Each structure stands twice: as C-alpha cells, then as structure tokens.
Amino acid sequence: MSLALTDLLRHPVVQAPMAGGVAVPQLAAAVSEAGGLGFLAAGYKTADGMYQEIKQLRGLTGLAFGVNVFMPQPETPDPAAVGVYAHQLAGEAPWYATELGDPDCGRDDGYDAKLAVLLDNPVPVVSFHFGVPSRDVLDALRRAGTFTLATATTPDEARSVEEAGADAVIAQGVEAGGHQGTHRDDPETDGSGIGLLSLISQVREAVGIPVVAAGGIMHGSQIAAVLAAGASAAQLGTAFLAAHESGAHVLHKQALTNPLYARTELTRAFSGRPARALVNRFLREHGPYAPAAYPDVHHLTAPLRKAAAAAGDPQGMALWAGQGHRMARELPAGQLVEVLAAELAATRTALSAGGAR
C-alpha cells in the first residue's frame, strides 16, 4: 500500500465503519491500539454527532483512525412505490406500538456539513460509501493531510474512484454484510454481485491505486488469501460486530452464531437498498415487496427496527451480517486483531513451508 497508509498500520486489518451505532469510539480505539485501523461511521449521524465521536475517540487513542461518510442520494425514481410499501408495513406499527417513520427525512445525510467538519478538523483517513466525491473534495482532503478511500463493487466503479483522485479503493465483494456500496442503485443488477476474490483480481487489472478487500472475511487465513490476490489490506465488519466494544445490540451479536439464523440474504426490506442481513421474519415477509428507494425506506422502517430492539424481538430487527457470520468470535476487539494477525502469520508460514517442499 502507498506509504501514507502503510505507516498507519502494523497489521493489514481495517475495521469496517458499521453505521447504526455499531462502530463506536471504543471499538475504533481498541482496533487502532492493537495495530489495525479503527473506523467511525458518520452515516445516520448529524455533523455535530460525528464531531463529538471524533473528539471522544481522540481521547481514547493517539493513533490513526478513519471516518466513513455516506454520499448524498438522488431522488427516488418512484415515490408512489414508497407509499405502497408503507401500506404493506401498516400492520407492523401497532404490533410494535410505534408509528412508521417519515420517508422524506432528507437524502444527503448532512454531507456538506460533515465535510466542513472533516476539513476544519482533519482526521487521518476518510472513506466514502454509495458513490465517490468530486475531485475537488478529494483534493481538499488530501491538502488537509487526509488519506481517502471509496467503496467499489465493480471494476467500472473502481475506475471512477481512481479517476476522482482517491488514494485507494475498497473492493467490496457480494459476501459483505450490511449495505452494498454500489454507486448507482439499479434494481436490474440485483443478484449480480461479484465474489470478493474475483473482484480483487478484476479491480487490480482496472486501476493502479491500492486495493482494500472487504466481504465475508472472518479469519486470518482469509486475510492471507485476499493479500495473495493483490489486496493491500482487509476490511472486516461482521468479525468485529461481536467484539466486546461493539455497539451492536446484544440480540444482534447473539444472532450471528444462533442456529436459528442459518443464512444471509441481500434485501431491500429495511432500507430500500441492497444490504446483506440474517434472514428473519421481517426480511422474509417484506423483502420481496420492498422498492428501490433509499433512504426513504430506511427512514420509514427506522422506528419499527428501534421498537423491535427495545422489545427484545430480533425478528423485527435489521440483523446485518456477512456470509461468514457463523465464524464470529466474541472477543475484545484488540485481542481479535492479535488473533487475526497470528492466523495470518501462521498461514503465511504454512504456505512458505509447503512451497519449500
């Protein structure tokens, strides 16, 4: 990886910036202190909320960390479809003793205000999801001393990331938990995601900037595999979801290894954008009918998800998880980084020994 980011890592382990209260300062600090790169998630927060978490994180560690920002979203192509979906969800509201949310709560996630904070108070690393910023934005962050990345799910998206001037690209395979970071939300491409190892190879051929691999990575042996495929580091989300410092709801953590949740599925049920979650009642009942309407559907279902969590009902929660969720380990985040590094080293040693025979 380029010198600027290599200097920030003792181990090629990046903690994914999981939004929704998971990637809290305590988690990011523990990962960075252990030699990885911890991340805060600015998504769904106000600019001030993001700033307060940055201040809190800086009080916990003097080491490098990152902040992830969501790109503004275009207008929903079919607003009427959101109304139809709201009608379908009507029975959920009284069940959880709440109201449906307002789908018109905003589409830019406070993007401009967050950029202003990040330029006035620069952080070591900033990444972007759901698209790529303009070259002017990336150049301004670079002048502020910030290393920039953006997610790509295809070689063409990776080219857009490089052309915009980002320092590195996060190649996100279809195995990844949570939202796919596609630059355009096209329902016609649903189900056509690329597996991580194939994606790394294709992205490496398409661009010259460093690649960070993301998607279903849970063990050090898998980190070794993506590094061998050409990635410079691995980004892990679900692996850190169960960590002691994670802000995930306890029911979410437990569901990762609960045999009741045997598989994951990409769904629009909770947010209107394809996102991988453990299959539960809400996903089964509403996923087939959810429109391509992000963040409208996210705003619409937010009170339901919050009420389900408060009621202790994981069947109504968005249980984001990657395909490797059954390999989750409930450890302190720093210890998990050390275990991953040891597994990586052991895999490399075994491969070297095998090659010497």
JSON list of N, CA, C and O in Angstrom, two decimals, residues 325-347:
[
{"chain": "A", "resi": 325, "resn": "HIS", "atom": "N", "xyz": [-20.74, -15.13, 8.92]},
{"chain": "A", "resi": 325, "resn": "HIS", "atom": "CA", "xyz": [-21.18, -14.76, 10.27]},
{"chain": "A", "resi": 325, "resn": "HIS", "atom": "C", "xyz": [-21.05, -15.89, 11.29]},
{"chain": "A", "resi": 325, "resn": "HIS", "atom": "O", "xyz": [-20.82, -15.64, 12.48]},
{"chain": "A", "resi": 326, "resn": "ARG", "atom": "N", "xyz": [-21.17, -17.15, 10.84]},
{"chain": "A", "resi": 326, "resn": "ARG", "atom": "CA", "xyz": [-21.10, -18.25, 11.81]},
{"chain": "A", "resi": 326, "resn": "ARG", "atom": "C", "xyz": [-19.71, -18.39, 12.40]},
{"chain": "A", "resi": 326, "resn": "ARG", "atom": "O", "xyz": [-19.52, -19.10, 13.39]},
{"chain": "A", "resi": 327, "resn": "MET", "atom": "N", "xyz": [-18.70, -17.74, 11.81]},
{"chain": "A", "resi": 327, "resn": "MET", "atom": "CA", "xyz": [-17.33, -17.80, 12.33]},
{"chain": "A", "resi": 327, "resn": "MET", "atom": "C", "xyz": [-17.02, -16.64, 13.28]},
{"chain": "A", "resi": 327, "resn": "MET", "atom": "O", "xyz": [-15.86, -16.44, 13.66]},
{"chain": "A", "resi": 328, "resn": "ALA", "atom": "N", "xyz": [-18.04, -15.88, 13.66]},
{"chain": "A", "resi": 328, "resn": "ALA", "atom": "CA", "xyz": [-17.82, -14.74, 14.56]},
{"chain": "A", "resi": 328, "resn": "ALA", "atom": "C", "xyz": [-17.29, -15.22, 15.91]},
{"chain": "A", "resi": 328, "resn": "ALA", "atom": "O", "xyz": [-17.68, -16.27, 16.42]},
{"chain": "A", "resi": 329, "resn": "ARG", "atom": "N", "xyz": [-16.38, -14.41, 16.48]},
{"chain": "A", "resi": 329, "resn": "ARG", "atom": "CA", "xyz": [-15.78, -14.74, 17.78]},
{"chain": "A", "resi": 329, "resn": "ARG", "atom": "C", "xyz": [-16.00, -13.57, 18.73]},
{"chain": "A", "resi": 329, "resn": "ARG", "atom": "O", "xyz": [-15.64, -12.44, 18.42]},
{"chain": "A", "resi": 330, "resn": "GLU", "atom": "N", "xyz": [-16.58, -13.88, 19.87]},
{"chain": "A", "resi": 330, "resn": "GLU", "atom": "CA", "xyz": [-16.88, -12.83, 20.85]},
{"chain": "A", "resi": 330, "resn": "GLU", "atom": "C", "xyz": [-15.65, -12.59, 21.71]},
{"chain": "A", "resi": 330, "resn": "GLU", "atom": "O", "xyz": [-15.44, -13.23, 22.74]},
{"chain": "A", "resi": 331, "resn": "LEU", "atom": "N", "xyz": [-14.82, -11.64, 21.25]},
{"chain": "A", "resi": 331, "resn": "LEU", "atom": "CA", "xyz": [-13.57, -11.32, 21.92]},
{"chain": "A", "resi": 331, "resn": "LEU", "atom": "C", "xyz": [-13.44, -9.81, 22.06]},
{"chain": "A", "resi": 331, "resn": "LEU", "atom": "O", "xyz": [-14.10, -9.07, 21.33]},
{"chain": "A", "resi": 332, "resn": "PRO", "atom": "N", "xyz": [-12.59, -9.33, 22.95]},
{"chain": "A", "resi": 332, "resn": "PRO", "atom": "CA", "xyz": [-12.25, -7.91, 22.91]},
{"chain": "A", "resi": 332, "resn": "PRO", "atom": "C", "xyz": [-11.64, -7.59, 21.55]},
{"chain": "A", "resi": 332, "resn": "PRO", "atom": "O", "xyz": [-10.91, -8.41, 20.96]},
{"chain": "A", "resi": 333, "resn": "ALA", "atom": "N", "xyz": [-11.93, -6.42, 21.02]},
{"chain": "A", "resi": 333, "resn": "ALA", "atom": "CA", "xyz": [-11.51, -6.06, 19.67]},
{"chain": "A", "resi": 333, "resn": "ALA", "atom": "C", "xyz": [-9.99, -6.13, 19.50]},
{"chain": "A", "resi": 333, "resn": "ALA", "atom": "O", "xyz": [-9.49, -6.60, 18.47]},
{"chain": "A", "resi": 334, "resn": "GLY", "atom": "N", "xyz": [-9.26, -5.65, 20.49]},
{"chain": "A", "resi": 334, "resn": "GLY", "atom": "CA", "xyz": [-7.80, -5.70, 20.40]},
{"chain": "A", "resi": 334, "resn": "GLY", "atom": "C", "xyz": [-7.28, -7.12, 20.33]},
{"chain": "A", "resi": 334, "resn": "GLY", "atom": "O", "xyz": [-6.36, -7.43, 19.57]},
{"chain": "A", "resi": 335, "resn": "GLN", "atom": "N", "xyz": [-7.88, -8.00, 21.13]},
{"chain": "A", "resi": 335, "resn": "GLN", "atom": "CA", "xyz": [-7.46, -9.40, 21.11]},
{"chain": "A", "resi": 335, "resn": "GLN", "atom": "C", "xyz": [-7.79, -10.02, 19.76]},
{"chain": "A", "resi": 335, "resn": "GLN", "atom": "O", "xyz": [-7.02, -10.83, 19.23]},
{"chain": "A", "resi": 336, "resn": "LEU", "atom": "N", "xyz": [-8.93, -9.64, 19.18]},
{"chain": "A", "resi": 336, "resn": "LEU", "atom": "CA", "xyz": [-9.30, -10.17, 17.87]},
{"chain": "A", "resi": 336, "resn": "LEU", "atom": "C", "xyz": [-8.29, -9.77, 16.81]},
{"chain": "A", "resi": 336, "resn": "LEU", "atom": "O", "xyz": [-7.90, -10.58, 15.96]},
{"chain": "A", "resi": 337, "resn": "VAL", "atom": "N", "xyz": [-7.82, -8.52, 16.86]},
{"chain": "A", "resi": 337, "resn": "VAL", "atom": "CA", "xyz": [-6.80, -8.08, 15.91]},
{"chain": "A", "resi": 337, "resn": "VAL", "atom": "C", "xyz": [-5.54, -8.93, 16.08]},
{"chain": "A", "resi": 337, "resn": "VAL", "atom": "O", "xyz": [-4.93, -9.38, 15.09]},
{"chain": "A", "resi": 338, "resn": "GLU", "atom": "N", "xyz": [-5.15, -9.19, 17.32]},
{"chain": "A", "resi": 338, "resn": "GLU", "atom": "CA", "xyz": [-3.96, -10.01, 17.57]},
{"chain": "A", "resi": 338, "resn": "GLU", "atom": "C", "xyz": [-4.15, -11.44, 17.07]},
{"chain": "A", "resi": 338, "resn": "GLU", "atom": "O", "xyz": [-3.22, -12.03, 16.49]},
{"chain": "A", "resi": 339, "resn": "VAL", "atom": "N", "xyz": [-5.32, -12.00, 17.27]},
{"chain": "A", "resi": 339, "resn": "VAL", "atom": "CA", "xyz": [-5.61, -13.35, 16.79]},
{"chain": "A", "resi": 339, "resn": "VAL", "atom": "C", "xyz": [-5.57, -13.39, 15.26]},
{"chain": "A", "resi": 339, "resn": "VAL", "atom": "O", "xyz": [-4.98, -14.31, 14.67]},
{"chain": "A", "resi": 340, "resn": "LEU", "atom": "N", "xyz": [-6.16, -12.40, 14.62]},
{"chain": "A", "resi": 340, "resn": "LEU", "atom": "CA", "xyz": [-6.15, -12.33, 13.15]},
{"chain": "A", "resi": 340, "resn": "LEU", "atom": "C", "xyz": [-4.72, -12.23, 12.63]},
{"chain": "A", "resi": 340, "resn": "LEU", "atom": "O", "xyz": [-4.35, -12.90, 11.65]},
{"chain": "A", "resi": 341, "resn": "ALA", "atom": "N", "xyz": [-3.90, -11.41, 13.29]},
{"chain": "A", "resi": 341, "resn": "ALA", "atom": "CA", "xyz": [-2.51, -11.25, 12.86]},
{"chain": "A", "resi": 341, "resn": "ALA", "atom": "C", "xyz": [-1.74, -12.56, 13.03]},
{"chain": "A", "resi": 341, "resn": "ALA", "atom": "O", "xyz": [-0.92, -12.93, 12.17]},
{"chain": "A", "resi": 342, "resn": "ALA", "atom": "N", "xyz": [-2.00, -13.27, 14.13]},
{"chain": "A", "resi": 342, "resn": "ALA", "atom": "CA", "xyz": [-1.32, -14.55, 14.36]},
{"chain": "A", "resi": 342, "resn": "ALA", "atom": "C", "xyz": [-1.75, -15.58, 13.32]},
{"chain": "A", "resi": 342, "resn": "ALA", "atom": "O", "xyz": [-0.94, -16.36, 12.82]},
{"chain": "A", "resi": 343, "resn": "GLU", "atom": "N", "xyz": [-3.05, -15.61, 13.01]},
{"chain": "A", "resi": 343, "resn": "GLU", "atom": "CA", "xyz": [-3.55, -16.54, 11.99]},
{"chain": "A", "resi": 343, "resn": "GLU", "atom": "C", "xyz": [-2.96, -16.22, 10.62]},
{"chain": "A", "resi": 343, "resn": "GLU", "atom": "O", "xyz": [-2.61, -17.13, 9.85]},
{"chain": "A", "resi": 344, "resn": "LEU", "atom": "N", "xyz": [-2.84, -14.94, 10.32]},
{"chain": "A", "resi": 344, "resn": "LEU", "atom": "CA", "xyz": [-2.23, -14.52, 9.06]},
{"chain": "A", "resi": 344, "resn": "LEU", "atom": "C", "xyz": [-0.78, -15.00, 8.99]},
{"chain": "A", "resi": 344, "resn": "LEU", "atom": "O", "xyz": [-0.34, -15.56, 7.97]},
{"chain": "A", "resi": 345, "resn": "ALA", "atom": "N", "xyz": [-0.04, -14.78, 10.06]},
{"chain": "A", "resi": 345, "resn": "ALA", "atom": "CA", "xyz": [1.37, -15.19, 10.09]},
{"chain": "A", "resi": 345, "resn": "ALA", "atom": "C", "xyz": [1.49, -16.71, 9.97]},
{"chain": "A", "resi": 345, "resn": "ALA", "atom": "O", "xyz": [2.37, -17.22, 9.25]},
{"chain": "A", "resi": 346, "resn": "ALA", "atom": "N", "xyz": [0.62, -17.45, 10.66]},
{"chain": "A", "resi": 346, "resn": "ALA", "atom": "CA", "xyz": [0.68, -18.90, 10.60]},
{"chain": "A", "resi": 346, "resn": "ALA", "atom": "C", "xyz": [0.36, -19.41, 9.20]},
{"chain": "A", "resi": 346, "resn": "ALA", "atom": "O", "xyz": [0.99, -20.37, 8.71]},
{"chain": "A", "resi": 347, "resn": "THR", "atom": "N", "xyz": [-0.60, -18.78, 8.55]},
{"chain": "A", "resi": 347, "resn": "THR", "atom": "CA", "xyz": [-0.95, -19.19, 7.19]},
{"chain": "A", "resi": 347, "resn": "THR", "atom": "C", "xyz": [0.21, -18.94, 6.23]},
{"chain": "A", "resi": 347, "resn": "THR", "atom": "O", "xyz": [0.53, -19.79, 5.39]}
]
